[in-house]
Amino acid sequence: MSTKTFQEATLAIRGGRTLDNHASSILFPLYQTGIFVHDAVGVDKGYSYSRVSNPTVDALEQALAALEGTRSAVSFRTGMAAITTLLFTLLRSGDHAVLSDVVYGGTMRLFREVLDHLGISGDFVDTSNPAAVEAAIRPTTRLILIETPGNPTLKLADVQAISRIAKRHSILLAVDNTFLTPILQRPFELGADISILSTTKYIDGHNATVGGSIASHDEALMERLRLIRKTLGCIQAPFEAWLTLQGMKTLPMRLRLQCAGALRIAQWLQAHPDVKYVFYPGLESFPQHALAAAQQRGFGGIVAFELQGGAEAARHALNHLQLCSRAESLGGLETLLTHPSTTTHADLDPQLRQTLGISDGLIRISVGLEDPEDLIADLSQAIAAAASEPRAEKDKP
Ligand code: PLP
């Protein structure tokens, strides 16, 4: 049967999967090896050295490609390795890129610490405004890289509108689709050329691995990415690939529950008297709710909010959590709460944080798969405990 006709649940479990040809094990085997023996001089079975390729990593790439709807995908040791390889593949000294101002902080650091020194520049602009993207384009611009929804305020970019601009200027458009995955957002159908995933998050879904992936319909680009990956030495490891292959089978089911849990929690927070505001694209109050409904196939599992008591209340509430974990990642089974201003976005200039809407009191929730009522009970007691803590003078209303 053609993979193209599968529904997404089937695709996640069966798409791109093959039986191994030794024992027909139902799970593709873990080829935990660095090298492969040549049958004779110049004769091998397609593998030689695991920095170049490995059958288990190939199996993961085929499964990822089936989800993305592309012929192939290229898998990396981390999401940052995927982004770094992409930028080294596409950009040379003198080239320029336009990126979302809410793009993952590691990508900003990559420009600041590495690419800027090599003569490759990036402008980080408000990609929720397509006109700002077009205004930032220079004759040397080769790539537009957007992240939608952005982290942690969930600000969206209109992928179709930006893809029209990119095409008009003959510039490639890449979408970091880590927050939604191909299940909830289809970058290629919206006109993008390249899809980026940190598989660390929803794709693995079990907080067991770190990894990254790039997909495109442009096979010449994919081939070049494999060459640069080999050169940089950042291919995914076989065991991580094997774990990711298992984790991603439940992706559509997990996301369905995570979307429902996130909406339930967002609505509960919105009705809570101690909550100042809530960001969740599924709420009608979210400024880009209509764009989310049109562009996405679900509203995602991430919610952000601020308490009336600001930064001090956020610190107390996070410290009083009993079930949810204080941690920086997202997308796994366990619900995680993050304080962006002291963790994921601590590197950013405080003024820029304010401009991006990342207040010192903002809390991000990655809703996991525990029962939402248990999560709400934990949030409720943590918010109540924060309210009964003595307030610092500067945080009094
Ligand atoms: N892209 C996004 C949207 C992310 O959130 C992250 C990590 O948080 C990355 C890329 C980088 O991925 P990794 O941590 O797997 O290197």
Coordinates of C-alpha atoms and ligand atoms in Angstrom, one line a residue:
M1 CA 0.0 0.0 0.0
S2 CA 1.2 3.5 -0.7
T3 CA 2.2 5.5 2.4
K4 CA 0.5 8.5 0.8
T5 CA -3.0 7.0 1.5
F6 CA -2.5 6.3 5.2
Q7 CA -4.2 8.3 7.9
E8 CA -1.8 10.0 10.3
A9 CA -2.1 7.4 13.1
T10 CA -1.2 4.7 10.6
L11 CA 1.5 6.8 9.2
A12 CA 3.2 7.3 12.6
I13 CA 3.3 3.6 13.3
R14 CA 3.8 2.1 9.8
G15 CA 5.0 5.0 7.5
G16 CA 8.4 4.5 6.0
R17 CA 9.0 1.4 8.2
T18 CA 10.6 -1.8 6.8
L19 CA 11.3 -5.2 8.3
D20 CA 14.9 -5.9 8.8
N21 CA 16.0 -8.6 6.3
H22 CA 17.8 -10.9 8.9
A23 CA 15.0 -12.0 11.2
S24 CA 12.0 -9.9 10.3
S25 CA 11.8 -8.4 13.8
I26 CA 8.8 -6.2 14.1
L27 CA 10.9 -3.4 15.5
F28 CA 13.7 -2.4 13.2
P29 CA 17.0 -3.5 14.9
L30 CA 19.4 -1.3 16.7
Y31 CA 22.7 -1.3 14.7
Q32 CA 24.9 -0.2 17.6
T33 CA 28.1 -0.2 15.6
G34 CA 30.6 2.3 14.4
I35 CA 31.8 0.4 11.4
F36 CA 30.6 -2.0 8.7
V37 CA 32.8 -4.6 7.0
H38 CA 33.5 -4.5 3.3
D39 CA 32.7 -7.7 1.4
A40 CA 35.6 -7.1 -0.9
V41 CA 37.7 -4.1 -2.0
G42 CA 35.2 -1.5 -3.2
V43 CA 32.2 -3.8 -2.4
D44 CA 30.0 -3.1 0.6
K45 CA 26.3 -3.3 1.6
G46 CA 25.8 0.4 1.4
Y47 CA 27.3 1.2 4.8
S48 CA 30.8 1.8 5.9
Y49 CA 31.0 4.2 8.9
S50 CA 28.3 5.4 11.3
R51 CA 29.4 9.1 11.0
V52 CA 28.2 8.8 7.4
S53 CA 25.2 6.6 7.6
N54 CA 23.7 3.7 9.7
P55 CA 20.7 1.5 9.0
T56 CA 18.9 2.4 12.2
V57 CA 19.4 6.1 11.5
D58 CA 18.2 5.5 7.9
A59 CA 15.1 3.8 9.3
L60 CA 14.4 6.9 11.5
E61 CA 14.8 9.1 8.4
Q62 CA 12.4 7.1 6.4
A63 CA 9.8 7.3 9.2
L64 CA 10.3 11.0 9.5
A65 CA 10.0 11.5 5.8
A66 CA 6.7 9.6 5.8
L67 CA 5.4 12.0 8.4
E68 CA 6.7 15.1 6.6
G69 CA 5.4 13.9 3.2
T70 CA 8.8 14.1 1.6
R71 CA 11.0 11.5 -0.1
S72 CA 13.7 11.8 2.5
A73 CA 14.7 13.4 5.8
V74 CA 18.2 13.9 7.3
S75 CA 18.6 13.2 11.0
F76 CA 21.0 14.9 13.4
R77 CA 22.4 14.5 16.9
T78 CA 20.4 17.5 18.2
G79 CA 18.0 20.1 16.9
M80 CA 20.8 22.6 17.0
A81 CA 23.0 20.4 14.9
A82 CA 20.3 20.3 12.3
I83 CA 20.0 24.1 12.3
T84 CA 23.8 24.6 12.2
T85 CA 24.2 22.2 9.3
L86 CA 21.4 23.8 7.4
L87 CA 22.9 27.3 7.8
F88 CA 26.4 26.1 6.9
T89 CA 24.9 24.4 3.9
L90 CA 22.9 27.3 2.6
L91 CA 24.9 30.4 3.6
R92 CA 28.4 31.6 2.7
S93 CA 30.4 34.6 3.8
G94 CA 28.6 37.8 2.7
D95 CA 25.2 36.1 2.8
H96 CA 22.3 37.2 4.9
A97 CA 19.3 35.6 6.5
V98 CA 16.0 36.9 7.9
L99 CA 14.8 35.1 11.0
S100 CA 11.9 35.4 13.5
D101 CA 12.6 37.6 16.5
V102 CA 11.2 34.7 18.5
V103 CA 13.4 32.0 16.9
Y104 CA 14.9 29.5 19.3
G105 CA 17.6 31.2 21.4
G106 CA 20.3 28.8 20.3
T107 CA 19.8 29.9 16.7
M108 CA 20.4 33.6 17.8
R109 CA 23.5 32.5 19.7
L110 CA 24.7 30.6 16.6
F111 CA 24.7 34.0 14.7
R112 CA 26.2 35.9 17.6
E113 CA 29.0 33.5 18.5
V114 CA 29.8 31.8 15.2
L115 CA 28.2 33.0 11.9
D116 CA 28.6 36.8 12.4
H117 CA 32.4 36.2 12.8
L118 CA 32.4 34.3 9.4
G119 CA 30.7 37.2 7.6
I120 CA 27.2 35.6 7.6
S121 CA 24.6 38.0 9.1
G122 CA 21.1 37.6 10.3
D123 CA 18.3 40.0 11.0
F124 CA 15.7 39.0 13.7
V125 CA 12.4 40.6 12.8
D126 CA 8.8 40.4 13.8
T127 CA 7.6 37.7 11.5
S128 CA 4.0 38.0 12.7
N129 CA 4.1 41.0 10.3
P130 CA 4.9 39.8 6.7
A131 CA 5.7 43.4 5.7
A132 CA 8.6 43.4 8.2
V133 CA 10.0 40.3 6.6
E134 CA 9.9 41.8 3.2
A135 CA 11.5 45.1 4.4
A136 CA 14.4 43.1 5.9
I137 CA 15.3 41.4 2.6
R138 CA 18.6 42.5 1.1
P139 CA 20.2 41.6 -2.2
T140 CA 22.3 39.1 -0.2
T141 CA 19.4 37.4 1.6
R142 CA 19.4 33.7 0.9
L143 CA 17.1 32.3 3.6
I144 CA 14.1 33.2 5.6
L145 CA 13.8 31.1 8.8
I146 CA 10.6 31.4 10.8
E147 CA 9.4 29.7 13.9
T148 CA 5.7 29.5 14.4
P149 CA 4.3 29.4 17.1
G150 CA 7.2 31.3 18.6
N151 CA 8.6 30.5 22.0
P152 CA 7.3 31.3 24.7
T153 CA 4.5 33.7 23.8
L154 CA 3.2 31.5 20.9
K155 CA 3.3 34.5 18.5
L156 CA 2.5 33.1 15.0
A157 CA 3.8 33.9 11.5
D158 CA 1.6 33.5 8.5
V159 CA 3.5 30.9 6.6
Q160 CA 1.6 31.3 3.3
A161 CA 2.0 35.1 3.2
I162 CA 5.8 34.8 3.9
S163 CA 6.2 32.0 1.4
R164 CA 4.7 34.3 -1.3
I165 CA 7.3 36.9 -0.3
A166 CA 10.1 34.4 -0.4
K167 CA 9.1 33.1 -3.8
R168 CA 8.9 36.6 -5.2
H169 CA 12.5 37.3 -4.1
S170 CA 13.7 33.7 -5.0
I171 CA 14.7 33.1 -1.4
L172 CA 14.3 29.7 0.5
L173 CA 11.8 29.6 3.3
A174 CA 12.5 27.3 6.3
V175 CA 10.0 26.6 9.1
D176 CA 11.1 25.4 12.5
N177 CA 8.0 23.2 13.2
T178 CA 9.2 21.8 16.5
F179 CA 6.2 23.1 18.5
L180 CA 3.5 21.6 16.2
T181 CA 5.2 18.8 14.2
P182 CA 3.9 17.7 10.7
I183 CA 0.8 16.4 12.5
L184 CA -0.5 19.8 13.5
Q185 CA 1.2 22.0 10.8
R186 CA 2.1 21.1 7.2
P187 CA 4.9 23.5 6.2
F188 CA 5.2 22.3 2.7
E189 CA 1.5 22.6 2.0
L190 CA 1.8 26.2 3.2
G191 CA 4.6 26.9 0.7
A192 CA 7.7 26.4 2.8
D193 CA 10.8 24.8 1.2
I194 CA 12.4 23.3 4.3
S195 CA 11.0 21.8 7.6
I196 CA 13.2 21.8 10.7
L197 CA 12.4 19.7 13.8
S198 CA 14.0 19.3 17.2
T199 CA 13.0 15.6 17.6
T200 CA 14.0 16.0 21.2
K201 CA 10.5 17.4 21.8
Y202 CA 7.2 16.0 20.5
I203 CA 8.6 13.5 18.0
D204 CA 10.4 11.4 20.6
G205 CA 7.9 12.5 23.2
H206 CA 9.4 10.6 26.1
N207 CA 12.2 13.0 27.2
A208 CA 14.6 10.1 26.4
T209 CA 16.7 11.6 23.6
V210 CA 17.9 14.7 21.9
G211 CA 17.8 14.9 18.1
G212 CA 17.0 17.0 15.1
S213 CA 15.7 16.5 11.5
I214 CA 15.5 18.4 8.3
A215 CA 13.2 17.6 5.4
S216 CA 12.7 19.1 2.0
H217 CA 11.4 18.1 -1.4
D218 CA 14.7 19.3 -2.9
E219 CA 16.7 16.1 -3.1
A220 CA 19.9 18.0 -4.2
L221 CA 19.7 20.0 -1.0
M222 CA 19.2 16.8 1.1
E223 CA 22.2 15.3 -0.5
R224 CA 24.3 18.4 0.2
L225 CA 23.0 18.3 3.9
R226 CA 24.2 14.7 4.2
L227 CA 27.7 15.8 2.9
I228 CA 27.9 18.7 5.4
R229 CA 26.6 16.5 8.2
K230 CA 29.4 14.0 7.5
T231 CA 31.9 16.8 7.4
L232 CA 30.7 18.4 10.7
G233 CA 30.2 14.9 12.3
C234 CA 26.8 15.5 13.7
I235 CA 24.7 12.5 12.5
Q236 CA 22.1 11.1 15.0
A237 CA 23.4 8.2 17.1
P238 CA 21.9 4.7 16.5
F239 CA 20.5 4.2 19.9
E240 CA 18.8 7.7 20.0
A241 CA 17.5 6.9 16.5
W242 CA 16.0 3.6 17.7
L243 CA 14.4 5.2 20.7
T244 CA 13.0 8.0 18.6
L245 CA 11.6 5.4 16.1
Q246 CA 9.6 3.9 19.0
G247 CA 8.5 7.2 20.6
M248 CA 7.2 8.8 17.4
K249 CA 4.7 6.0 16.8
T250 CA 2.2 7.5 19.3
L251 CA 2.8 11.1 18.2
P252 CA -0.7 11.8 16.7
M253 CA -2.5 10.2 19.8
R254 CA -0.2 12.1 22.2
L255 CA -0.8 15.4 20.4
R256 CA -4.5 15.0 20.4
L257 CA -4.6 14.5 24.2
Q258 CA -2.0 17.3 24.7
C259 CA -4.0 19.8 22.7
A260 CA -7.2 18.9 24.7
G261 CA -5.3 19.1 28.0
A262 CA -3.7 22.5 27.0
L263 CA -7.1 24.0 26.1
R264 CA -8.6 22.8 29.4
I265 CA -5.7 24.3 31.4
A266 CA -5.7 27.5 29.4
Q267 CA -9.5 28.0 30.0
W268 CA -9.0 27.2 33.7
L269 CA -6.2 29.7 34.0
Q270 CA -8.1 32.4 32.1
A271 CA -10.9 32.1 34.7
H272 CA -8.6 32.2 37.7
P273 CA -8.7 35.6 39.6
D274 CA -4.9 35.5 40.3
V275 CA -4.0 35.2 36.6
K276 CA -3.2 38.4 34.7
Y277 CA -3.3 36.9 31.1
V278 CA -3.0 33.6 29.2
F279 CA -1.4 33.0 25.8
Y280 CA -2.9 29.9 24.0
P281 CA -3.7 30.0 20.3
G282 CA -6.9 27.9 21.0
L283 CA -8.4 30.7 23.1
E284 CA -10.7 33.1 21.3
S285 CA -8.9 35.9 23.2
F286 CA -5.6 35.0 21.6
P287 CA -4.9 37.8 19.1
Q288 CA -4.0 35.4 16.2
H289 CA -6.6 32.8 17.0
A290 CA -8.1 33.0 13.5
L291 CA -4.6 32.5 11.9
A292 CA -4.0 29.5 14.2
A293 CA -7.3 28.0 13.2
A294 CA -6.7 28.5 9.5
Q295 CA -3.0 27.5 9.4
Q296 CA -2.8 24.7 12.0
R297 CA -4.5 21.4 12.5
G298 CA -4.6 21.9 16.2
F299 CA -3.6 24.5 18.8
G300 CA -0.7 22.6 20.4
G301 CA 0.3 21.6 23.9
I302 CA 2.0 24.8 25.1
V303 CA 0.4 27.5 27.2
A304 CA 2.0 30.6 28.7
F305 CA 0.6 32.8 31.4
E306 CA 1.4 35.4 34.0
L307 CA 0.1 35.8 37.6
Q308 CA -1.1 39.1 38.9
G309 CA 1.8 39.0 41.4
G310 CA 4.4 39.1 38.6
A311 CA 7.9 37.7 38.9
E312 CA 7.8 37.1 42.6
A313 CA 4.5 35.2 42.4
A314 CA 5.9 33.2 39.4
R315 CA 8.9 32.2 41.4
H316 CA 6.8 31.1 44.4
A317 CA 4.3 29.2 42.3
L318 CA 7.0 27.3 40.5
N319 CA 8.7 26.4 43.8
H320 CA 5.4 25.1 45.2
L321 CA 4.7 22.6 42.3
Q322 CA 4.3 19.1 43.6
L323 CA 3.3 17.1 40.5
C324 CA 4.5 19.2 37.5
S325 CA 8.3 19.5 37.0
R326 CA 10.3 22.7 36.8
A327 CA 12.3 22.0 33.6
E328 CA 13.3 23.7 30.3
S329 CA 12.2 21.4 27.6
L330 CA 8.8 20.6 26.1
G331 CA 6.7 18.1 24.2
G332 CA 7.1 15.0 26.5
L333 CA 4.7 12.9 28.5
E334 CA 5.6 14.8 31.7
T335 CA 4.1 18.3 32.2
L336 CA 7.0 20.8 32.5
L337 CA 6.8 24.4 33.7
T338 CA 9.5 26.9 32.6
H339 CA 10.4 30.4 33.8
P340 CA 11.7 31.8 30.5
S341 CA 13.3 35.0 31.8
T342 CA 15.6 33.0 34.1
T343 CA 16.2 29.9 31.9
T344 CA 15.5 29.6 28.2
H345 CA 15.6 33.4 27.5
A346 CA 18.0 34.5 30.3
D347 CA 20.7 35.2 27.6
L348 CA 18.5 37.9 25.9
D349 CA 18.8 41.6 26.7
P350 CA 16.1 42.4 29.3
Q351 CA 14.8 45.3 27.0
L352 CA 14.5 42.8 24.1
R353 CA 12.6 40.4 26.4
Q354 CA 10.1 43.1 27.3
T355 CA 9.7 44.0 23.6
L356 CA 9.0 40.3 22.8
G357 CA 6.4 40.1 25.6
I358 CA 8.5 37.8 27.7
S359 CA 7.9 39.5 31.1
D360 CA 9.8 38.4 34.2
G361 CA 6.6 36.9 35.5
L362 CA 5.8 34.8 32.4
I363 CA 5.5 31.0 33.0
R364 CA 5.4 28.5 30.1
I365 CA 3.6 25.1 30.5
S366 CA 4.4 22.2 28.3
V367 CA 1.3 20.1 28.9
G368 CA 2.0 16.4 29.2
L369 CA -0.2 13.4 29.3
E370 CA -1.1 13.2 33.0
D371 CA -4.8 13.7 33.7
P372 CA -5.6 17.4 33.2
E373 CA -7.6 17.5 36.4
D374 CA -4.5 16.4 38.4
L375 CA -2.5 19.1 36.6
I376 CA -5.1 21.7 37.5
A377 CA -5.1 20.6 41.1
D378 CA -1.3 21.0 41.2
L379 CA -1.4 24.4 39.5
S380 CA -4.3 25.5 41.8
Q381 CA -2.4 24.7 45.0
A382 CA 0.9 26.2 43.7
I383 CA -0.9 29.5 42.7
A384 CA -2.7 29.6 46.2
A385 CA 0.6 28.9 48.0
A386 CA 2.3 31.7 46.0
A387 CA -0.5 34.1 46.9
S388 CA 0.0 33.4 50.6
E389 CA 3.8 34.1 50.5
P390 CA 4.9 37.5 51.7
R391 CA 5.3 39.9 48.7
A392 CA 8.5 41.8 48.0
E393 CA 7.8 45.6 48.2
K394 CA 8.4 46.1 44.4
D395 CA 5.8 43.4 43.4
K396 CA 2.9 44.8 45.5
P397 CA 0.1 45.9 43.2
Ligands
PLP1 N1 14.0 24.6 17.7 C1 13.1 24.8 18.7 C2 11.8 25.5 18.4 C3 13.5 24.5 20.0 O1 12.6 24.7 21.0 C4 14.7 23.9 20.3 C5 15.1 23.5 21.7 O2 14.5 23.9 22.6 C6 15.6 23.7 19.2 C7 15.2 24.0 17.9 C8 17.0 23.1 19.4 O3 16.8 21.7 19.6 P1 17.8 20.8 20.5 O4 17.6 21.2 21.9 O5 17.3 19.4 20.2 O6 19.2 21.0 20.0

